[in-house]
Short mmCIF file of C-alpha atoms and ligand atoms in Angstrom, two decimals:
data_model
loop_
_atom_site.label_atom_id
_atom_site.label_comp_id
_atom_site.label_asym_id
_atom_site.label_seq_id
_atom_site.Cartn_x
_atom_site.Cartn_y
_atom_site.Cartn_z
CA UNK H 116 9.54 -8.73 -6.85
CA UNK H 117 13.44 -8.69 -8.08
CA UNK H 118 15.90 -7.70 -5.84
CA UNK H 119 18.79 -6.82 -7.00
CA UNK H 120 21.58 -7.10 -4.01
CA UNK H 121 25.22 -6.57 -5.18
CA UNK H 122 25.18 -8.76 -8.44
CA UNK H 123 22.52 -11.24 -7.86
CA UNK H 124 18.58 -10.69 -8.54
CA UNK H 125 16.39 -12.72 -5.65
CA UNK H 126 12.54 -12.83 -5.73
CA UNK H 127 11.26 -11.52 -2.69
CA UNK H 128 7.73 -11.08 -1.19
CA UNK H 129 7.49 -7.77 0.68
CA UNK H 130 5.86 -9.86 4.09
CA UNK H 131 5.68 -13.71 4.88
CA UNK H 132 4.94 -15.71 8.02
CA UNK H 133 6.99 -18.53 9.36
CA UNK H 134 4.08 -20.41 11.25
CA UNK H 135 6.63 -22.99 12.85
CA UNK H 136 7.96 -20.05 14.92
CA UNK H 137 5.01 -17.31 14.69
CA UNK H 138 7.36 -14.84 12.93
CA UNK H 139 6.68 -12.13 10.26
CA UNK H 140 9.89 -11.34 8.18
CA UNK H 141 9.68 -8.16 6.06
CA UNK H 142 11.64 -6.00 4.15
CA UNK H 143 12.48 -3.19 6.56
CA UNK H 144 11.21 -0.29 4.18
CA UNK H 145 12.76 2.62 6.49
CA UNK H 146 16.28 1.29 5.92
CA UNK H 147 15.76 1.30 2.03
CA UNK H 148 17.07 2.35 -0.45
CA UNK H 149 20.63 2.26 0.97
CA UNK H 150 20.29 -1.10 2.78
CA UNK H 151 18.35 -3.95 2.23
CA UNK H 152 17.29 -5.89 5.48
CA UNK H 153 14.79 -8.60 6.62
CA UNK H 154 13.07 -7.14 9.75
CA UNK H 155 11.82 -10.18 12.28
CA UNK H 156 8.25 -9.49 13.65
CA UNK H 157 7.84 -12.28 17.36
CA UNK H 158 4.63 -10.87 18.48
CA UNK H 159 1.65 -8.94 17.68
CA UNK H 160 3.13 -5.68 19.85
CA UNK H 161 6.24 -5.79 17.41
CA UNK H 162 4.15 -6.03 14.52
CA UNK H 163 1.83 -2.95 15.70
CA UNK H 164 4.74 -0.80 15.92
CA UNK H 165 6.00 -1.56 12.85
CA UNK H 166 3.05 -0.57 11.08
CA UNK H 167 2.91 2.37 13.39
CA UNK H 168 6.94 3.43 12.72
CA UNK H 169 5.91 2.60 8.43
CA UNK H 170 8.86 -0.23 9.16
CA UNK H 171 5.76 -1.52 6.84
CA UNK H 172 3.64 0.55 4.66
CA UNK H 173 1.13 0.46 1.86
CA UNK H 174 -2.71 -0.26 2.36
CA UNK H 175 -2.30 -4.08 1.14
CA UNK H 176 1.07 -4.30 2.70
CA UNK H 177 -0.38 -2.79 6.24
CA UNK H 178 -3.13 -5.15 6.01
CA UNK H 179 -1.35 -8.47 5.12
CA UNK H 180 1.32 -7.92 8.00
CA UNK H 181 -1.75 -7.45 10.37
CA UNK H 182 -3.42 -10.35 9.55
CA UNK H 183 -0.30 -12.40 10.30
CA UNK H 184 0.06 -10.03 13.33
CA UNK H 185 -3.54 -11.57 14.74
CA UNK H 186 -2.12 -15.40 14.08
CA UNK H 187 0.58 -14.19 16.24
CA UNK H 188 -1.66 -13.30 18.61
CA UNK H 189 -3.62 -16.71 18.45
CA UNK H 190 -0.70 -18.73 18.93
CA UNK H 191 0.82 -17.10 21.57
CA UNK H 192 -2.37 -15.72 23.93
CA UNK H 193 -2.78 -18.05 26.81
CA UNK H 194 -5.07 -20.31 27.42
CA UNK H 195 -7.47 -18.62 29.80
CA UNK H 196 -8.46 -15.14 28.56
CA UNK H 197 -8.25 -15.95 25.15
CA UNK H 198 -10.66 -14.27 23.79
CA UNK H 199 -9.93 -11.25 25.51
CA UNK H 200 -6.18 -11.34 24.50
CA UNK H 201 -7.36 -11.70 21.03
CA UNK H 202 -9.51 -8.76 21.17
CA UNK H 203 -7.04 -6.49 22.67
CA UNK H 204 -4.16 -7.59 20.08
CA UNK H 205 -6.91 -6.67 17.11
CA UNK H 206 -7.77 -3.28 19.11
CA UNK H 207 -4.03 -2.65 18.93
CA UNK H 208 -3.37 -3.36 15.33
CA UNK H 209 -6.06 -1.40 14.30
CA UNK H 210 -5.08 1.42 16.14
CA UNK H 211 -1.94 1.51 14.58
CA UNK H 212 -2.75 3.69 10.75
CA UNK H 213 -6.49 5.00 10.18
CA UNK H 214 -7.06 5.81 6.41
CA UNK H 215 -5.86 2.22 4.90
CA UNK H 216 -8.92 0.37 4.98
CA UNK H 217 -7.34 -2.79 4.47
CA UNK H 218 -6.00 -2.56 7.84
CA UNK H 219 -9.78 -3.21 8.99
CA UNK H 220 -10.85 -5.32 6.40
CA UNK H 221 -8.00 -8.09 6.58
CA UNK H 222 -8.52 -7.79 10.95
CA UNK H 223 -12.51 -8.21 10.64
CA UNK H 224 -12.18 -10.89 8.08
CA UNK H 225 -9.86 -13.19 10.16
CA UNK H 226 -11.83 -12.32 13.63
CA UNK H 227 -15.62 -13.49 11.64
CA UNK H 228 -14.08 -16.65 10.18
CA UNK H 229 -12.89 -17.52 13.68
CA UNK H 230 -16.36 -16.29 15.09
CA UNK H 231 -18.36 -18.40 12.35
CA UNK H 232 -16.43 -21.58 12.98
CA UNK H 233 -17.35 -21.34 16.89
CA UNK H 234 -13.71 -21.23 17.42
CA UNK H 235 -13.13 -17.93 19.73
CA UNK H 236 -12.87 -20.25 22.64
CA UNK H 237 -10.60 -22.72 21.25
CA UNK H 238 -7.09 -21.36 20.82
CA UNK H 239 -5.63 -24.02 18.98
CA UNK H 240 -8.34 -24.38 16.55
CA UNK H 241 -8.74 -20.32 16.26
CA UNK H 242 -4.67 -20.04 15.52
CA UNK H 243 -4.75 -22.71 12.84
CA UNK H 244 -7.96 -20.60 10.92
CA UNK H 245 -5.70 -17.32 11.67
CA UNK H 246 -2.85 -18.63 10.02
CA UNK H 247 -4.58 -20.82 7.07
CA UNK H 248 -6.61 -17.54 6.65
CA UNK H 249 -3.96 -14.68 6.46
CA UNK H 250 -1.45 -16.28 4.49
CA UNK H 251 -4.90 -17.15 2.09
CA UNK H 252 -5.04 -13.07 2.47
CA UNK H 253 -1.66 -12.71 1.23
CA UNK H 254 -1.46 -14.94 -1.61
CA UNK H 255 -4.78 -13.72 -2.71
CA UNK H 256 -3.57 -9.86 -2.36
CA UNK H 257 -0.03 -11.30 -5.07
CA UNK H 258 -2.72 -12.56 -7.43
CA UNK H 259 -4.60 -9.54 -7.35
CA UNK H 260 -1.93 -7.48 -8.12
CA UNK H 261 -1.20 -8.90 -10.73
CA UNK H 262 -4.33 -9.00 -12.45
CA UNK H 263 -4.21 -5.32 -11.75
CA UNK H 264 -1.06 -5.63 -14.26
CA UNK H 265 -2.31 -7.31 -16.62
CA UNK H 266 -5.66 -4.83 -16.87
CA UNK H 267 -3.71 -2.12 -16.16
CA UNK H 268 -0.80 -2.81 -19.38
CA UNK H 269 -3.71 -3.10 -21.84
CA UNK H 270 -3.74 1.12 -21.08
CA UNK H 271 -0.21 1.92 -21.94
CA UNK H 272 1.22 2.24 -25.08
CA UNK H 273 4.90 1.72 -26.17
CA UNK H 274 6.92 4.79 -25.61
CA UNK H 275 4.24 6.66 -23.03
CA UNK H 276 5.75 8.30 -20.24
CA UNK H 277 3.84 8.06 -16.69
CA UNK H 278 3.37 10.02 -13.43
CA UNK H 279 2.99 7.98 -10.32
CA UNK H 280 2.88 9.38 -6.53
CA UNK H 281 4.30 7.72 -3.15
CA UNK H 282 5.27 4.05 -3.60
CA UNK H 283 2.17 2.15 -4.63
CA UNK H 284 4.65 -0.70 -5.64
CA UNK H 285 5.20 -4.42 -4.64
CA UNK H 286 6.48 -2.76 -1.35
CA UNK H 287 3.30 -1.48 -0.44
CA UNK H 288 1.60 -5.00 -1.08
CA UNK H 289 2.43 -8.27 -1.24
CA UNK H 290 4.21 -7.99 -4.58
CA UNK H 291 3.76 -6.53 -8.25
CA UNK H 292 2.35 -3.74 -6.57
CA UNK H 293 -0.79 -1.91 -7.63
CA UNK H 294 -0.03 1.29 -9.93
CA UNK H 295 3.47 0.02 -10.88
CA UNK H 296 2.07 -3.49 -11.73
CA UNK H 297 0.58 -2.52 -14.94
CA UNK H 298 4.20 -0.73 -15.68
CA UNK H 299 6.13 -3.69 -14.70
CA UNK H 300 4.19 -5.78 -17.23
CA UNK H 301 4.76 -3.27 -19.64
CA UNK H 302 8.46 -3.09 -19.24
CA UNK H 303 8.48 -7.22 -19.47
CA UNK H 304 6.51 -7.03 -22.80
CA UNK H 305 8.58 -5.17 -24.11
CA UNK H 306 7.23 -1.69 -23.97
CA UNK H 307 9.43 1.27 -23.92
CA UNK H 308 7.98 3.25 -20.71
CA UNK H 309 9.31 6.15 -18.47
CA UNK H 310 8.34 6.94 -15.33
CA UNK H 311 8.27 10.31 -13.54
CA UNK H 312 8.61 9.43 -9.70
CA UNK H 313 7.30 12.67 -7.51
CA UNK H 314 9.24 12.30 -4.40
CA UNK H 315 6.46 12.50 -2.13
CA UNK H 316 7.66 14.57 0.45
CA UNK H 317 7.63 14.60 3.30
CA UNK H 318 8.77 10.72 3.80
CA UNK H 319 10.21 10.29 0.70
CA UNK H 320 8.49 7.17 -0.71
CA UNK H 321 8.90 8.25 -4.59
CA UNK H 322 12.50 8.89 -4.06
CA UNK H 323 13.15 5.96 -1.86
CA UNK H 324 11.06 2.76 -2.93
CA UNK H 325 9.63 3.95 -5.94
CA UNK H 326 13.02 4.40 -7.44
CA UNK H 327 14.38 1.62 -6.29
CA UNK H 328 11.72 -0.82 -7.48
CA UNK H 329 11.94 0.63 -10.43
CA UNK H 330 15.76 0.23 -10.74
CA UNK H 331 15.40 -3.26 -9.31
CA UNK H 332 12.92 -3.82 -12.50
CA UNK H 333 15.35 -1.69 -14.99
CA UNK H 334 12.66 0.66 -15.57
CA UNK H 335 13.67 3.84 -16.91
CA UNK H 336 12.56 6.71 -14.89
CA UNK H 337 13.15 10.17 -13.22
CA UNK H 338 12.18 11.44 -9.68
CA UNK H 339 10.64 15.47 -9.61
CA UNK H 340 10.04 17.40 -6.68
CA UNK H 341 6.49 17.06 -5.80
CA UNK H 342 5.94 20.59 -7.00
CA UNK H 343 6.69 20.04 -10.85
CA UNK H 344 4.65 17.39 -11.49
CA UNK H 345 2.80 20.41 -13.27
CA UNK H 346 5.58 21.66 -15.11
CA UNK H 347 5.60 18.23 -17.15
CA UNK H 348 1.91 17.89 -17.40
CA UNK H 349 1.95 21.53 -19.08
CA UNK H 350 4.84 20.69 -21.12
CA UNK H 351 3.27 17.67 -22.42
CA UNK H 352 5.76 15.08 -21.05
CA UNK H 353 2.96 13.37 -19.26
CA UNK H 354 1.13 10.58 -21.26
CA UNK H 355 -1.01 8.96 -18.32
CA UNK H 356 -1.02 8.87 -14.44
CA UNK H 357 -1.54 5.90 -12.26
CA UNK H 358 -1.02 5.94 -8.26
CA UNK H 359 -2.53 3.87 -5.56
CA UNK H 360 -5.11 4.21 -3.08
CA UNK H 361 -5.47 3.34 0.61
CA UNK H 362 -9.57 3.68 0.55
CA UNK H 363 -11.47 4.25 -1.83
CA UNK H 364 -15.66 5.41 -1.04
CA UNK H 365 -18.10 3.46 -3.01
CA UNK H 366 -18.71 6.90 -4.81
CA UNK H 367 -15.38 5.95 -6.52
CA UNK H 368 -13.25 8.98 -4.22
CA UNK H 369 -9.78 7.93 -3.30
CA UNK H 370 -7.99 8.35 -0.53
CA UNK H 371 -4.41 8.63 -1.65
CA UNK H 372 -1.11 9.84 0.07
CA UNK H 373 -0.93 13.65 0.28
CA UNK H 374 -0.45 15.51 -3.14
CA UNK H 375 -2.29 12.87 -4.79
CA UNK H 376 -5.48 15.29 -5.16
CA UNK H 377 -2.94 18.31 -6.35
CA UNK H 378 -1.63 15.82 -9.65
CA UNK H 379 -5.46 14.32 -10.18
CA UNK H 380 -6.52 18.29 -10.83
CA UNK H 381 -3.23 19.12 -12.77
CA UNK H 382 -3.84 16.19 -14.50
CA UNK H 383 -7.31 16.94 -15.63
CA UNK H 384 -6.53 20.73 -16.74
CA UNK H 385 -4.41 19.10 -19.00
CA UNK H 386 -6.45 16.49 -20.63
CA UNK H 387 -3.97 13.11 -19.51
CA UNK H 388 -5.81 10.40 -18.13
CA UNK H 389 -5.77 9.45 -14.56
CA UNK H 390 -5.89 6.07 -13.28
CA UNK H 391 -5.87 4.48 -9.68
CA UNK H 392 -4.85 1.37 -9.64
CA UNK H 393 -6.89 -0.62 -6.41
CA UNK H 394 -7.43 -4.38 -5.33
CA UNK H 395 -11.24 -4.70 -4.13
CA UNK H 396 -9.95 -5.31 -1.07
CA UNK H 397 -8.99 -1.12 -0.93
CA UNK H 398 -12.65 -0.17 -1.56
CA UNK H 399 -14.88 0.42 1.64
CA UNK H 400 -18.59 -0.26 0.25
CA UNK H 401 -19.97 1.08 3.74
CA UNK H 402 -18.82 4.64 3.07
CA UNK H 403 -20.56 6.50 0.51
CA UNK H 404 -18.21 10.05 -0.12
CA UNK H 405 -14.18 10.28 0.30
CA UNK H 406 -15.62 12.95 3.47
CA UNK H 407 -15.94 10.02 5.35
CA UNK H 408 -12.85 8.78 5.16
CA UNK H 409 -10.30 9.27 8.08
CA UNK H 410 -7.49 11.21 7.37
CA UNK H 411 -4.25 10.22 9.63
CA UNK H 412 -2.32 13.12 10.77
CA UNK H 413 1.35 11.95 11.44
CA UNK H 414 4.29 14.03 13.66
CA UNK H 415 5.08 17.45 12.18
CA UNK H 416 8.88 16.00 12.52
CA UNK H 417 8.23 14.34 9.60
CA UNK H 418 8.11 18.02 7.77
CA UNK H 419 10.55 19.77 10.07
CA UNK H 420 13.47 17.19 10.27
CA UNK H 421 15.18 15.81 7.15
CA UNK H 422 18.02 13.24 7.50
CA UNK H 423 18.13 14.15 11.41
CA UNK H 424 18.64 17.70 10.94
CA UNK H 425 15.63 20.30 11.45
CA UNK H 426 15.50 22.77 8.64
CA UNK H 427 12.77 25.04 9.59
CA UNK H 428 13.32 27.81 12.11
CA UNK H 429 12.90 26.80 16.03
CA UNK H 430 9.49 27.86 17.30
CA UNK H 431 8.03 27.07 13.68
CA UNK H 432 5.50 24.54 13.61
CA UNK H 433 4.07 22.15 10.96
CA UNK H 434 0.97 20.53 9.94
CA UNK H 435 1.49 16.66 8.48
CA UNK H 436 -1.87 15.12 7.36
CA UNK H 437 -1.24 11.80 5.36
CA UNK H 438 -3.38 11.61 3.11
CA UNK H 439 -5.38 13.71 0.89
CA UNK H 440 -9.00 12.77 -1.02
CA UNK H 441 -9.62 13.03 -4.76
CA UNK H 442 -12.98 13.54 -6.09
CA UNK H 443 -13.93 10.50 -7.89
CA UNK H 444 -14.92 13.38 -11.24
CA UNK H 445 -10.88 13.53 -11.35
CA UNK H 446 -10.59 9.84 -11.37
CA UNK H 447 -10.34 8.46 -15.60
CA UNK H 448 -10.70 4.88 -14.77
CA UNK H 449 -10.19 2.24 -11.27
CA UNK H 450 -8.16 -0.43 -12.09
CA UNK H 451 -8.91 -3.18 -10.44
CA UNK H 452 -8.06 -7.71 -10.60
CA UNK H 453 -11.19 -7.74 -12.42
CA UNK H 454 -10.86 -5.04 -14.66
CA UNK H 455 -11.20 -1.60 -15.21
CA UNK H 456 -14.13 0.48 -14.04
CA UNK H 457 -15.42 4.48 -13.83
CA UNK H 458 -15.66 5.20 -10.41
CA UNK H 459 -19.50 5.24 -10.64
CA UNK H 460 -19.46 1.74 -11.59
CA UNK H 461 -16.89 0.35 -8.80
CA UNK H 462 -20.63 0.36 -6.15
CA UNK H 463 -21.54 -2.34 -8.24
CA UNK H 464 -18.69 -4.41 -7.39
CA UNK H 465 -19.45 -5.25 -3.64
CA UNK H 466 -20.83 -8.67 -4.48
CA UNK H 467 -17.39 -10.00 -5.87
CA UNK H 468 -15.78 -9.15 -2.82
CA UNK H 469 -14.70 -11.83 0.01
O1 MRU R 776 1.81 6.35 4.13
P1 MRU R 776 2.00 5.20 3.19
O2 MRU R 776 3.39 5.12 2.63
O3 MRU R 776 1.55 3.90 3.81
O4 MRU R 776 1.03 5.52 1.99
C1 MRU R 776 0.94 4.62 0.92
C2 MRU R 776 0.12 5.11 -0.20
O5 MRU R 776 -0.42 6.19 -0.18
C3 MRU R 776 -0.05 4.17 -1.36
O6 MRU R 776 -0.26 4.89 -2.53
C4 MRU R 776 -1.25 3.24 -1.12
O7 MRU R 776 -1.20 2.65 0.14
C5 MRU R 776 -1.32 2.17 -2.13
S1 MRU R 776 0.01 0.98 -1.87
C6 MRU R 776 -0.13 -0.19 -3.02
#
């Protein structure tokens, strides 16, 4: 993705891996959009926490950094009680954010393709698959993204205007992003887009990455308060929707951040089409309905203390789930790196996955 840092424009991948030292650089996503800073992962405990803390964030993004998080854990576990070590360091990881399935999928890949190679006794040989096999994760997760793009441009036409939710952007992947890679390949073709940015309280991901990848990309756009998404959508302003997912059921219901489920039923009172935009490696084929799916409940701080300062009465108490699930009959279309599917179709797409 373009960064755009006083008046120079870098390319940056959200999350890499320096094998030579075992560290995962990132960009620190809690310091955005006011600074822009390279956090430096040295061990798996580092890396939990910053999953944990949303230093990282975004299914793909989460599941990428814990991949590399497990070849930290290869290379540095000693000798004797290897296997154990490893264990424990994947228990940890995955204990870190419940609903993003990649989380489990990227952790359970790496772990079988050591297991298959009769390698969970053999450190060195189990750290070289980890690392050959997560960074494969990552660069496969870029080129999916983009595909998603490509499929996901062939929907918008010149001058439509767009609703996304939270950040499903190169931040919360390895780059291009998922819903805001089909507008990014818009915008380079040419196409004159807008984008309305809901804010996504309570942590502020529309207002604070979504906007500034979208700056980054000169994209023309507006951030709402969460609550008048439906304002627009009545008015008309509205021409399609696209957000991410962080598991979707093989029914084709998405898991989404909260207030994803609100717009999906706004948008389909008023007849505009709703996309989600998800790499195959977002779907979990071994849960049938979005009931299933775990919903992570985070601190009620998050919804009682802006900027440091509490703004709800003392002795007040909130409620802060995560994430919210939308019926796949709200869902228009899943856009995926090999094209674009109704939810009831996306079942059928378990054999093209790793
Ligand atoms: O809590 P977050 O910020 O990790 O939630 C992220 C989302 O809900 C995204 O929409 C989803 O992970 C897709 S990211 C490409």
């Amino acid at each position: 993705m373009k960064v755009k840092i006083n008046n120079t424009t870098k390319d940056y991948r959200t999350v890499w891996f320096e094998p030579k030292t075992g560290t995962i650089k990132l960009i620190h996503q809690n310091k955005l959009p006011h600074n822009f800073e390279i956090a430096e992962l040295k061990n798996h405990t580092e890396t939990a926490n910053a999953i944990k803390t949303m230093i990282v964030r975004g299914a793909p993004a989460i599941g990428v950094t814990a991949g590399f998080g497990i070849a930290q854990a290869c290379m540095q576990a000693p000798e004797t009680e290897f296997k154990k070590y490893l264990i424990d360091a994947a228990e940890l990881l995955k204990s870190t954010r419940p609903t993003a399935v990649d989380l489990f999928y990227v952790i359970d890949r790496i772990l079988n393709k050591i297991e298959n190679s009769d390698s969970i006794d053999n450190k060195a040989r189990a750290a070289e698959i980890a690392v050959s096999e997560s960074q494969k994760i990552a660069d496969e997760n870029a080129a999916a993204c983009k595909k998603i793009g490509e499929f996901g441009n062939e929907l918008i036409r010149n001058n439509d205007k767009i609703l996304t939710h939270c950040n499903a952007g190169a931040l919360g992947c390895v780059d291009w992003g998922t819903a805001l890679s089909p507008m990014r390949i818009a915008k380079q073709e040419g196409k004159e887009i807008f984008v309305f940015a809901d804010e996504t309280r309570p942590r502020f991901q529309g207002s604070k990455l979504t906007a500034w990848e979208l700056l980054n990309e000169g994209i023309e756009h507006g951030i709402i308060a969460d609550n008048a998404a439906g304002y627009f959508m009545q008015g008309g302003e509205v021409d399609l929707c696209i957000v991410g997912t962080d598991r979707t059921s093989a029914c084709g219901d998405v898991a989404n951040k909260i207030g994803t489920y609100e717009k999906a039923v706004l948008a389909y009172e008023n007849d505009i089409p709703f996309y989600v935009a998800a790499p195959l490696s977002t779907i979990d084929f071994n849960i049938q309905t979005g009931g299933e799916i775990p919903i992570e409940e985070r601190s009620e701080d998050e919804v009682l203390v802006v900027n440091g300062e509490r703004i709800a009465p003392e002795g007040s108490h909130a409620m802060n789930p995560a994430f919210d699930v939308t019926p796949a009959k709200y869902v228009t279309g899943i856009i995926t790196e090999v094209g674009v599917f109704k939810p009831g179709e996306i079942k059928n797409l378990k054999s093209v996955i790793n």
